[in-house]
Structures are given as C-alpha cells and as structure tokens.
Amino acid sequence: MGTKDRYERLREQATTSERDSSPHTLLAVVSLAISLLLLAPLIWVFLRAGEIEFARAVELLTSDTTVSVTLNTLALVTGVTVASILIGVPLAILTAQTDLPFKRFWTITSALPLVVPSYIGAFAFVSAFGPRGVLADLLSPLGIEQIPTIYGLHGAILVLTLFTYPYVFLTTRASLLSFDGTVVEAARTLNHTRWEAFRRVTLPQIAPGIAAGALLVALYTLSDFGTPAIMQYDVFTRMIYNEFGARRLDYASVLSMLLLVMALGILAVESRLNAGRDGAYVSSGSRRPGLIRLGYWKGPALLFCGAIASLCLVLPVGILLQWLLRSGTGYSGGGFTFDAAYAWNSVGLAAAAAAICVVAALPIAYLSARGSSGFSSLPERATYVGYAVPGVVLGLALVYLGLRYVPFLYQSVILLVFAYVIRFLPQAVGTTESSILQVDPSYIEAARSLGYHPLSAFRKVVLPLVAPGIAAGAALVFLTTMKELPATLMLRPTGFETFVTYIWLVQGAGYYGQAAVPALVLVGLSGLSMLVILRREDTS
Amino acid sequence: MTGRNSTQSRRRFLALSGTTATAAIAGCSGILGGGDGGDGGSDGGTGSGTGQLSLSDFRGSGPLVAQRDAPGGTSIEELPDLSGELTLYLGGGEGGLYLDLIELFEQLYPDFSANHRLEASSDLANTIIEENEAGASPADVFMSIDAGSLGAVANAGATASLPEEALSTVPDAYQDSEGRWVGIAGRARAIPYNTNQISESDIPSTVQEFPEAAALENSMGWAPSYGAFQSFVTAMRLIRGDDETRAWLQAMQDHGISTYADEFRVSNACADGELTAGFANHYYTLRVQSARESAPIGLAFTEGDAGALVNVSGLEIINGTDNADLAANFVRHVLSAEAQEFFATRTFAYPMIPGVAPVGDLPRIDDLNPPDINLTELADVAGTVDLLRDAGVL
C-alpha cells in the first residue's frame, strides 16, 4: 500500500516536473528550426501558384475532372490504409507475441516488401494477373478465357497495400516489443479473455504505433504516381504529373497545393484518432509479454504469412526472373553497363539520409511525446507535410530554390540528401515517438533523483528503451531512400547514378531483362540491412 | 553489450552484402556488357581515329540489319576530332541507346569524354528552362527524344546557334525553321497490330476512320500520358482544330480503348494478343519483333494526317555553354554517316540524312506521307493536356 502511494506520488511529480522543465524550451526551438528548414522548399509551390490568375485557378480546382479525381484519390487512400492495417497488425502480433514457427523468417518476409519499389510491384502484378498474363496463360488450357481485370481501384489498392503495409507492420511491431507484457498477463489473471485483454490492454498500447504506420501508408499513397498509373486508376498525382509534362508549372503548383491540403486533412484525421494517446504509456520496460500459444490456429497463421510473402516477394521476384529469361538479344545494351559504383552510391546516400533523419527525429519526437502544450506536436506534424509531397514537386522546388539561393549546392549530394530528409524524416519521427510514448516518464525522474544530468538520464534510461523504435525508423529511411526515384533523378549530380536511376533507365528503354538483376540485388541488399536491424531490435 | 552485438551484426552485414553485391555485379556486367565487342581502340594516334573502329561497330546486328549497303553522307573520318569534356542532358528512356553511341565516340577519341544526365525529355526541358532563368545551365547540349521538348527550350530562349554544316545535311521538315534545334533520328507514328487477329487491310488508312472500324471495336490501346502520344494529339489539333480532335478522342473512347502507361507496353500487348491494335511509335514494334522473333505483331501506317506524324529526336546547344566549338563538332558527329547508321540499325529510328536507309522493310521516310506541320509547334503540350482532360482521356 505504502509502496503504491509512493510510486503514484513519484509518478505525479515526474509528470509535472518533466513537463515544466526548461529543456523543453530548447527542444521546442530546435524542433521548430528543423521543421521550418524542411518546409522551406514548399514555399516554391506558393510562389509558383501566385503566378496564376485567380479565376483560372478556381476554374481548374472546381472542374468535374478535379472533383472526380479527388474522390478517386480519397477512395484509394482509404482503401490502402484500411487494408494495410488489416494485414500489418496481425502480422506484427504473430511475429512478436505468438509461438509462430520460424518467427524470424516471417518477421523478415513481412518487412521485406517495403524494399520492392511499388512501380516494380505493379509491373509484376500486371504481368502476372493482367489479361494474357502468367495466370491467364496457366488457366487458358483449362478453358478459362476470362479472368477478372487487375486494373482499376481494386488493383491499385491491392498492389499499394502489399508494398506499403510493412509501415504498419514495423511500427506496430516496434510498439509491441517495447511494451510490458506483464500487463496483459495481469489482465488475463483478472479473467479477461484473450480477445478482451487484447482489446482493453494491448490495443490502446499499440494504437500510436498502428496510427504512425497508417499515417505513413496514407501519405505515401497520396504521393505515389507510378502504381495508380500502371494500374490505370486516375488519381491526383497523375494530374500533377501531366501538368509538369506540359511544362505548366503554375497549374502544377495549384494542384500541388490542393494535394497538400489533402495531406493536412489526413494529418487532422490521424490527430483526432490519436487524441487519447497521452494516457498510452504505462509502466513499461524490457519484460516481454508471455507468448500467446497459437494451438490449432498455427496452420491458418502460417498460411496467412505464407500467402502475403508469396504475393509480395515470390511473385515479383519470379516476374523479375522471367524478365531476365525472356529478354532477347534484340539489340545490344553496351551503354547500360552496370557499375559497382551505382550500388555504393545508393547505399551511401541511404545511410546518410538514415543517420541524419534519426538525429533530427529525436528532438522532434521527444517534444511531441512529452511536451505539454498543444504546440509541442506542431514540428512533428509539420514533418509529415514533406512526406506527402510527390517527389517530382519536391525535386523541382529544390531545383528552383537551389539554383537561385544556394547555387554551389545545386546538383550536389548534399541537396539530394536534404530532399530525402524532407521526404522521409516522418518515418523516423513516427517510430521514435511511438517508442518514447511507452517509456514511463517516472523512469527519467528516478534517474535524475540519483543525480544524473537530464541529458545523461535520457541517454542511460530512455535511449536504450526506445532503441528498437529508432532502429526501425533508420531502417525505414534507409530502405525508402534506396528506392526513391523522382527526386533522385532531378537532384543527383550529373553522372552520378544509383540502383534506381539505373533500373529506371533500362526499364524505360524496354530492357526489362537488364532491370531485373539490379532490382533483385536491390531487394537482396535492402533485405540484409533489414535482417541486421531486426536482429538488433531483438537484442536490445 | 548492445554495442558489441550491433557491431558484430554490422560487420556481418558488411561482409555479407559486400560478397553478394560483388557477386551480383560481376554477374550483371557479364550479362549487361554483352553487345558491341572490343573495348580497345582507346590507344593509338589522335589523327583520324576511325582506324580503331569500323562501321560494324556502329551498326547493329540481327535479322533486321542483314544485307545493308554502306551508308552515304559525311563520314566521321572527314570531321575534326572530338576533344574535351561535354555535359549532355539526355532525354527519355531511349536516351540510354544514345549512350552506346557516345561510348563509341569516347572509344574513338581518347581526349573526349561526355558527362551525361538522363531523365525524361520533358523533365529535362523544365530543368534547362529553370537553370537558364536562374543564370546558366550546366548543360552544353540537350539531346531530346521529341521536338516538343526541344521547341520548349528554344522558345524559352535557352539555346545557342547550331553549325551550318550540320543544319544543311538535314531536310527542312526535321529542323527548326530558325535553326535552334536539329533532328537526329525520326520517330514515326504507327499502328502496331496483332497479325493473328487482323490483317493489314483491316486497318484504316487515316486515323479519322478508326472509331468506325468494326474489327477494332473494344480491342485497341493507347498511352495518353506518354509524350509521343501527346505530340500526336498536338499535331491533330494543329491540322484539324480542337473541336474535331475532341470529337475524335470521344469517339475512340466510345469505340472502346484501353489505357497503358507507355507505348512499349501498348506494342507488347498487341504482340500478346491482349490488344488487336494500338497507337505507338514505329520502333517499339521492331523492338518487340527483335526481342521475340515469333511474336505475331505487324506495323501499319496511316497517311497524310496526324497519325502519320514523323516526330524527331534532336539536338540543341544550350545558351551560355563554355564548350561551343566542341558542342558544334559533337552535333556534326551525331549527323555523320556512321552515327546515322547507328540510329537506323540499333534504335530502329528513321535516319535524318538522305544517304542512310531505314532498317528492314520499313518504308523510306519520303514514302511516309507525314502531315505538313512545323514540329516546333509541338511544344504546345499544355493545350493538348487540357483537351485530353476535357475529353476524359487523361
């Protein structure tokens, strides 16, 4: 009884004193500076939009096409987000909390689809399930001449979900791993059924993680051009892309502004869903939850994991191999010789982006998780805006601003990495924040009462506990940077090629066979990094 | 403890990825490096370097290229040597094919090197215009796959003048009337079709008749977001006006047409039987034929209308270059007999100088009967995008 009182008191103290302490002011200043720096390039969108006549802008924004394409986009974003949660959360629970056989293997296969560029995934699905595709060829001897079309909304949702659900998987898994399983056991001893325990104890705990992943999925879907284009589904990015193609940058920027508004809308929805998360953290620690025994659910669980892995990995890899075998010797590809330097360029860029994102994410995530005022989440919210901007818009913005204001950085690696940080920082912020939320603030206070400086208390107590979240964030940034295409194309130094610029080049020229090998290497290399990160996550 | 673990893991990762990457890359270069043999030729005199490379190095191989006469026109041997470093902006996926040519030049002239940047033509045009507005572009030469992008850069005042020796070898129809850009390879609009499903005589001879062609109902494909298609629609607007073009687009949709991301896919879909016919540039069909020898795909041309448009890949020299002489000499090299033979036999494009014939049984460029329009006007893509959107195509 006495212990409990003391604990409560200590915790109360910790909460109040930590929230008022001055380090937060510094944190706020640093975080605000970072987010302003990241948002600065978007000024270009407004500059360009300002050049257009108001009446024309209104006419464009209210046209039937704009309206229908906006509705299409919303349908796609909603569909992909919901489907990603339905796949990502069960996979995270299966690999983190159950006695699923070959858990390590399934953890890797569940995270790995993220390394497949979604446009390659989309090609693979069209090759496999399109009219006259592999499936149709297999079925036609059986007398089945017509298969349902893969094109359209359902196809776009399917492909985007399969290659983005790992966001939800990874963030949810990070939450599960840093959350104290004894609470679930306590709930179980209170006669809660397994489902009730999950709903009342686990779910509120991992909700911030799920929300962080879902937000990434929603904003990625909003900014993606390639997949909907290949799946023949008309969305917003395509209008923007066409305006750029038509060299009408003023229109493109008006449309980009509308896209930013949609991103803000998604952020607002997510904020609302996440409003109750302040109470999310409880006494948390390194104790693992007890394993849930799957029993006779083992079979269906394995089937589920296997089906997802087959669709996301076996199928695209199979199609890539088919490209490799099918490509004839029609004409030579001497100009397309792959250079080992491309691989190292990719890895170097991705590593730099990941390192910078992790460092920049910490203050922002910490402030958002621990700050008291409503404003403390502003820098965190702001970082997501850059993520929703299509790569081509950001690329052109940096070309424009780079040329005028920092010409010595134009077409330099620095500006390129800056673009990656703008686009991918929220991935690190989201995972870091959801881990921080689960660290009981009283731990820090306890450390400080033992005489530690706030910073070293943070380093000794909080950092080890949030390491899995940071690692997952770094992995996300690394992998998405490896496969980023539009900004890389526009901002890279002339003559500086990477995996994706090479793949883009050869597949654009119709050399599918030669795109296959580097694409497979890209998947393999990224997969290895994922392995390392997942391993580290378990040992911390 | 954590530290040690992660260090170990990191080492293992580096070791593993290093091995994998090396193995894979070794594999790649074996596969990718194939093609033109002989990477020698970089030693030797600086005089007339052609001793190191022969016409066969420029010429492609395969059934479509057999039995060709030697090309006419100015030989590389008659041109001054290339020397120095050139920054090239190369437009489009097919730009990769131009790399082969540039590599040949680099083999031929040890003192010459080209730093290149490859992106979609329209993106590079935007970039050059932005760079020019900000002061200067790092690019010396823009090599684009369509006249529209070349025209946009020219109209933005971002070009320098081209050498008269180069302009004089190319017919007027395939260069800018003010000499700001010059065509280097022709790209004809065409109709790829599945030879199992239809014969050439079923294909109308003008695009206006397509919406009434019963044999093509619900079985055609196009790629409306693709630059070459948009140039075709721009041409139709120039010839017939916006209203008729909109009506045609509408009629094609009522007739039943599928949308693809690009024209290589349209052509492959014809070969696969997924489509009966499509709208695409001519060389995609030759490329499909070349890669899949038994593929049932044929090629038809319309006459005298937008469907018979011959667009060009072309070159322009960018304003503010420090390498004007080298750039001018480079342009002359690209229009040499050997380089034109390269375009004809390796990219299946229409050569731009009269001395070189197109590949296989392609009709001569003079037999094509393209519409009479100014290719620089193809720069008005914006109006076309509006129209496509208005008609519900985009």
mmCIF file of N, CA and C in Angstrom, chain B residues 261-320:
data_model
loop_
_atom_site.group_PDB
_atom_site.id
_atom_site.type_symbol
_atom_site.label_atom_id
_atom_site.label_comp_id
_atom_site.label_asym_id
_atom_site.label_seq_id
_atom_site.Cartn_x
_atom_site.Cartn_y
_atom_site.Cartn_z
ATOM 1 N N ALA B 261 0.551 2.699 -69.782
ATOM 2 C CA ALA B 261 1.484 3.689 -69.257
ATOM 3 C C ALA B 261 2.439 4.188 -70.333
ATOM 4 N N ASP B 262 2.826 3.341 -71.260
ATOM 5 C CA ASP B 262 3.687 3.809 -72.342
ATOM 6 C C ASP B 262 3.479 2.934 -73.576
ATOM 7 N N GLU B 263 4.145 3.323 -74.660
ATOM 8 C CA GLU B 263 3.829 2.688 -75.935
ATOM 9 C C GLU B 263 4.575 1.385 -76.163
ATOM 10 N N PHE B 264 5.615 1.153 -75.396
ATOM 11 C CA PHE B 264 6.257 -0.157 -75.469
ATOM 12 C C PHE B 264 5.287 -1.210 -74.937
ATOM 13 N N ARG B 265 4.556 -0.826 -73.884
ATOM 14 C CA ARG B 265 3.575 -1.759 -73.323
ATOM 15 C C ARG B 265 2.400 -1.945 -74.285
ATOM 16 N N VAL B 266 2.000 -0.862 -74.945
ATOM 17 C CA VAL B 266 0.941 -0.997 -75.944
ATOM 18 C C VAL B 266 1.379 -2.009 -77.004
ATOM 19 N N SER B 267 2.623 -1.870 -77.481
ATOM 20 C CA SER B 267 3.117 -2.748 -78.542
ATOM 21 C C SER B 267 3.230 -4.189 -78.058
ATOM 22 N N ASN B 268 3.727 -4.367 -76.849
ATOM 23 C CA ASN B 268 3.815 -5.721 -76.297
ATOM 24 C C ASN B 268 2.433 -6.339 -76.131
ATOM 25 N N ALA B 269 1.463 -5.499 -75.739
ATOM 26 C CA ALA B 269 0.099 -6.010 -75.557
ATOM 27 C C ALA B 269 -0.479 -6.461 -76.898
ATOM 28 N N CYS B 270 -0.087 -5.798 -77.990
ATOM 29 C CA CYS B 270 -0.523 -6.237 -79.318
ATOM 30 C C CYS B 270 0.106 -7.599 -79.643
ATOM 31 N N ALA B 271 1.388 -7.733 -79.351
ATOM 32 C CA ALA B 271 2.071 -8.998 -79.614
ATOM 33 C C ALA B 271 1.483 -10.126 -78.773
ATOM 34 N N ASP B 272 1.051 -9.797 -77.552
ATOM 35 C CA ASP B 272 0.498 -10.808 -76.651
ATOM 36 C C ASP B 272 -0.938 -11.180 -77.018
ATOM 37 N N GLY B 273 -1.571 -10.378 -77.878
ATOM 38 C CA GLY B 273 -2.968 -10.620 -78.201
ATOM 39 C C GLY B 273 -3.930 -9.971 -77.230
ATOM 40 N N GLU B 274 -3.363 -9.262 -76.253
ATOM 41 C CA GLU B 274 -4.210 -8.533 -75.305
ATOM 42 C C GLU B 274 -4.957 -7.419 -76.051
ATOM 43 N N LEU B 275 -4.284 -6.861 -77.052
ATOM 44 C CA LEU B 275 -4.891 -5.849 -77.914
ATOM 45 C C LEU B 275 -4.862 -6.349 -79.353
ATOM 46 N N THR B 276 -5.824 -5.876 -80.169
ATOM 47 C CA THR B 276 -5.761 -6.172 -81.597
ATOM 48 C C THR B 276 -4.846 -5.163 -82.289
ATOM 49 N N ALA B 277 -4.930 -3.905 -81.851
ATOM 50 C CA ALA B 277 -4.075 -2.871 -82.440
ATOM 51 C C ALA B 277 -3.917 -1.724 -81.440
ATOM 52 N N GLY B 278 -2.969 -0.833 -81.730
ATOM 53 C CA GLY B 278 -2.749 0.285 -80.812
ATOM 54 C C GLY B 278 -2.147 1.479 -81.522
ATOM 55 N N PHE B 279 -1.971 2.543 -80.766
ATOM 56 C CA PHE B 279 -1.278 3.730 -81.274
ATOM 57 C C PHE B 279 0.091 3.786 -80.609
ATOM 58 N N ALA B 280 1.157 3.779 -81.412
ATOM 59 C CA ALA B 280 2.508 3.771 -80.829
ATOM 60 C C ALA B 280 3.524 4.240 -81.853
ATOM 61 N N ASN B 281 4.685 4.620 -81.377
ATOM 62 C CA ASN B 281 5.772 4.934 -82.293
ATOM 63 C C ASN B 281 6.247 3.658 -82.995
ATOM 64 N N HIS B 282 6.773 3.823 -84.213
ATOM 65 C CA HIS B 282 7.040 2.658 -85.069
ATOM 66 C C HIS B 282 8.075 1.698 -84.494
ATOM 67 N N TYR B 283 9.106 2.261 -83.803
ATOM 68 C CA TYR B 283 10.244 1.395 -83.463
ATOM 69 C C TYR B 283 9.942 0.416 -82.335
ATOM 70 N N TYR B 284 8.873 0.689 -81.568
ATOM 71 C CA TYR B 284 8.546 -0.262 -80.497
ATOM 72 C C TYR B 284 8.189 -1.623 -81.086
ATOM 73 N N THR B 285 7.507 -1.589 -82.224
ATOM 74 C CA THR B 285 7.138 -2.849 -82.874
ATOM 75 C C THR B 285 8.387 -3.601 -83.321
ATOM 76 N N LEU B 286 9.332 -2.853 -83.902
ATOM 77 C CA LEU B 286 10.564 -3.513 -84.331
ATOM 78 C C LEU B 286 11.333 -4.070 -83.145
ATOM 79 N N ARG B 287 11.223 -3.359 -82.053
ATOM 80 C CA ARG B 287 11.902 -3.820 -80.851
ATOM 81 C C ARG B 287 11.271 -5.109 -80.321
ATOM 82 N N VAL B 288 9.932 -5.147 -80.348
ATOM 83 C CA VAL B 288 9.246 -6.375 -79.916
ATOM 84 C C VAL B 288 9.624 -7.519 -80.855
ATOM 85 N N GLN B 289 9.585 -7.250 -82.169
ATOM 86 C CA GLN B 289 9.937 -8.284 -83.154
ATOM 87 C C GLN B 289 11.350 -8.783 -82.918
ATOM 88 N N SER B 290 12.218 -7.842 -82.583
ATOM 89 C CA SER B 290 13.613 -8.183 -82.432
ATOM 90 C C SER B 290 13.859 -9.023 -81.183
ATOM 91 N N ALA B 291 13.095 -8.718 -80.119
ATOM 92 C CA ALA B 291 13.284 -9.449 -78.871
ATOM 93 C C ALA B 291 12.536 -10.779 -78.875
ATOM 94 N N ARG B 292 11.401 -10.825 -79.583
ATOM 95 C CA ARG B 292 10.570 -12.044 -79.576
ATOM 96 C C ARG B 292 10.272 -12.392 -81.017
ATOM 97 N N GLU B 293 11.130 -13.215 -81.586
ATOM 98 C CA GLU B 293 11.118 -13.364 -83.044
ATOM 99 C C GLU B 293 9.798 -13.871 -83.608
ATOM 100 N N SER B 294 9.095 -14.738 -82.872
ATOM 101 C CA SER B 294 7.880 -15.299 -83.442
ATOM 102 C C SER B 294 6.632 -14.512 -83.035
ATOM 103 N N ALA B 295 6.822 -13.379 -82.390
ATOM 104 C CA ALA B 295 5.662 -12.616 -81.910
ATOM 105 C C ALA B 295 4.793 -12.183 -83.082
ATOM 106 N N PRO B 296 3.467 -12.407 -82.991
ATOM 107 C CA PRO B 296 2.583 -12.064 -84.103
ATOM 108 C C PRO B 296 2.252 -10.581 -84.131
ATOM 109 N N ILE B 297 3.219 -9.753 -84.474
ATOM 110 C CA ILE B 297 2.970 -8.313 -84.482
ATOM 111 C C ILE B 297 3.400 -7.714 -85.812
ATOM 112 N N GLY B 298 2.526 -6.879 -86.368
ATOM 113 C CA GLY B 298 2.821 -6.196 -87.618
ATOM 114 C C GLY B 298 2.719 -4.690 -87.424
ATOM 115 N N LEU B 299 3.065 -3.942 -88.469
ATOM 116 C CA LEU B 299 3.123 -2.498 -88.339
ATOM 117 C C LEU B 299 2.444 -1.852 -89.538
ATOM 118 N N ALA B 300 1.497 -0.956 -89.270
ATOM 119 C CA ALA B 300 0.837 -0.242 -90.365
ATOM 120 C C ALA B 300 0.976 1.263 -90.160
ATOM 121 N N PHE B 301 0.862 2.001 -91.245
ATOM 122 C CA PHE B 301 0.970 3.466 -91.168
ATOM 123 C C PHE B 301 -0.287 4.092 -91.764
ATOM 124 N N THR B 302 -0.729 5.204 -91.174
ATOM 125 C CA THR B 302 -1.803 5.953 -91.821
ATOM 126 C C THR B 302 -1.153 6.958 -92.778
ATOM 127 N N GLU B 303 -1.969 7.751 -93.457
ATOM 128 C CA GLU B 303 -1.405 8.629 -94.484
ATOM 129 C C GLU B 303 -1.874 10.073 -94.358
ATOM 130 N N GLY B 304 -0.922 10.986 -94.426
ATOM 131 C CA GLY B 304 -1.232 12.403 -94.594
ATOM 132 C C GLY B 304 -1.936 13.067 -93.428
ATOM 133 N N ASP B 305 -2.023 12.408 -92.294
ATOM 134 C CA ASP B 305 -2.692 13.042 -91.171
ATOM 135 C C ASP B 305 -1.818 12.931 -89.917
ATOM 136 N N ALA B 306 -2.407 13.325 -88.785
ATOM 137 C CA ALA B 306 -1.628 13.313 -87.545
ATOM 138 C C ALA B 306 -1.098 11.919 -87.239
ATOM 139 N N GLY B 307 -1.844 10.895 -87.671
ATOM 140 C CA GLY B 307 -1.416 9.519 -87.430
ATOM 141 C C GLY B 307 -0.135 9.183 -88.154
ATOM 142 N N ALA B 308 0.241 10.000 -89.141
ATOM 143 C CA ALA B 308 1.469 9.745 -89.889
ATOM 144 C C ALA B 308 2.581 10.719 -89.489
ATOM 145 N N LEU B 309 2.375 11.370 -88.368
ATOM 146 C CA LEU B 309 3.373 12.338 -87.902
ATOM 147 C C LEU B 309 4.755 11.692 -87.771
ATOM 148 N N VAL B 310 5.763 12.381 -88.292
ATOM 149 C CA VAL B 310 7.129 11.945 -88.011
ATOM 150 C C VAL B 310 7.750 12.984 -87.076
ATOM 151 N N ASN B 311 7.855 12.601 -85.802
ATOM 152 C CA ASN B 311 8.493 13.460 -84.804
ATOM 153 C C ASN B 311 9.985 13.126 -84.822
ATOM 154 N N VAL B 312 10.786 13.951 -84.216
ATOM 155 C CA VAL B 312 12.218 13.644 -84.224
ATOM 156 C C VAL B 312 12.821 13.679 -82.828
ATOM 157 N N SER B 313 13.867 12.860 -82.667
ATOM 158 C CA SER B 313 14.834 13.108 -81.606
ATOM 159 C C SER B 313 15.748 14.183 -82.149
ATOM 160 N N GLY B 314 16.226 15.057 -81.305
ATOM 161 C CA GLY B 314 17.067 16.111 -81.841
ATOM 162 C C GLY B 314 18.037 16.658 -80.832
ATOM 163 N N LEU B 315 18.811 17.605 -81.311
ATOM 164 C CA LEU B 315 19.867 18.195 -80.503
ATOM 165 C C LEU B 315 19.733 19.699 -80.504
ATOM 166 N N GLU B 316 20.093 20.298 -79.409
ATOM 167 C CA GLU B 316 20.306 21.743 -79.433
ATOM 168 C C GLU B 316 21.457 22.080 -78.501
ATOM 169 N N ILE B 317 22.124 23.178 -78.804
ATOM 170 C CA ILE B 317 23.233 23.631 -77.966
ATOM 171 C C ILE B 317 22.671 24.641 -76.974
ATOM 172 N N ILE B 318 23.056 24.492 -75.712
ATOM 173 C CA ILE B 318 22.435 25.300 -74.670
ATOM 174 C C ILE B 318 23.184 26.617 -74.479
ATOM 175 N N ASN B 319 22.368 27.644 -74.348
ATOM 176 C CA ASN B 319 22.833 29.002 -74.121
ATOM 177 C C ASN B 319 23.850 29.069 -72.975
ATOM 178 N N GLY B 320 24.927 29.796 -73.195
ATOM 179 C CA GLY B 320 25.876 30.030 -72.114
ATOM 180 C C GLY B 320 26.935 28.955 -71.977
#
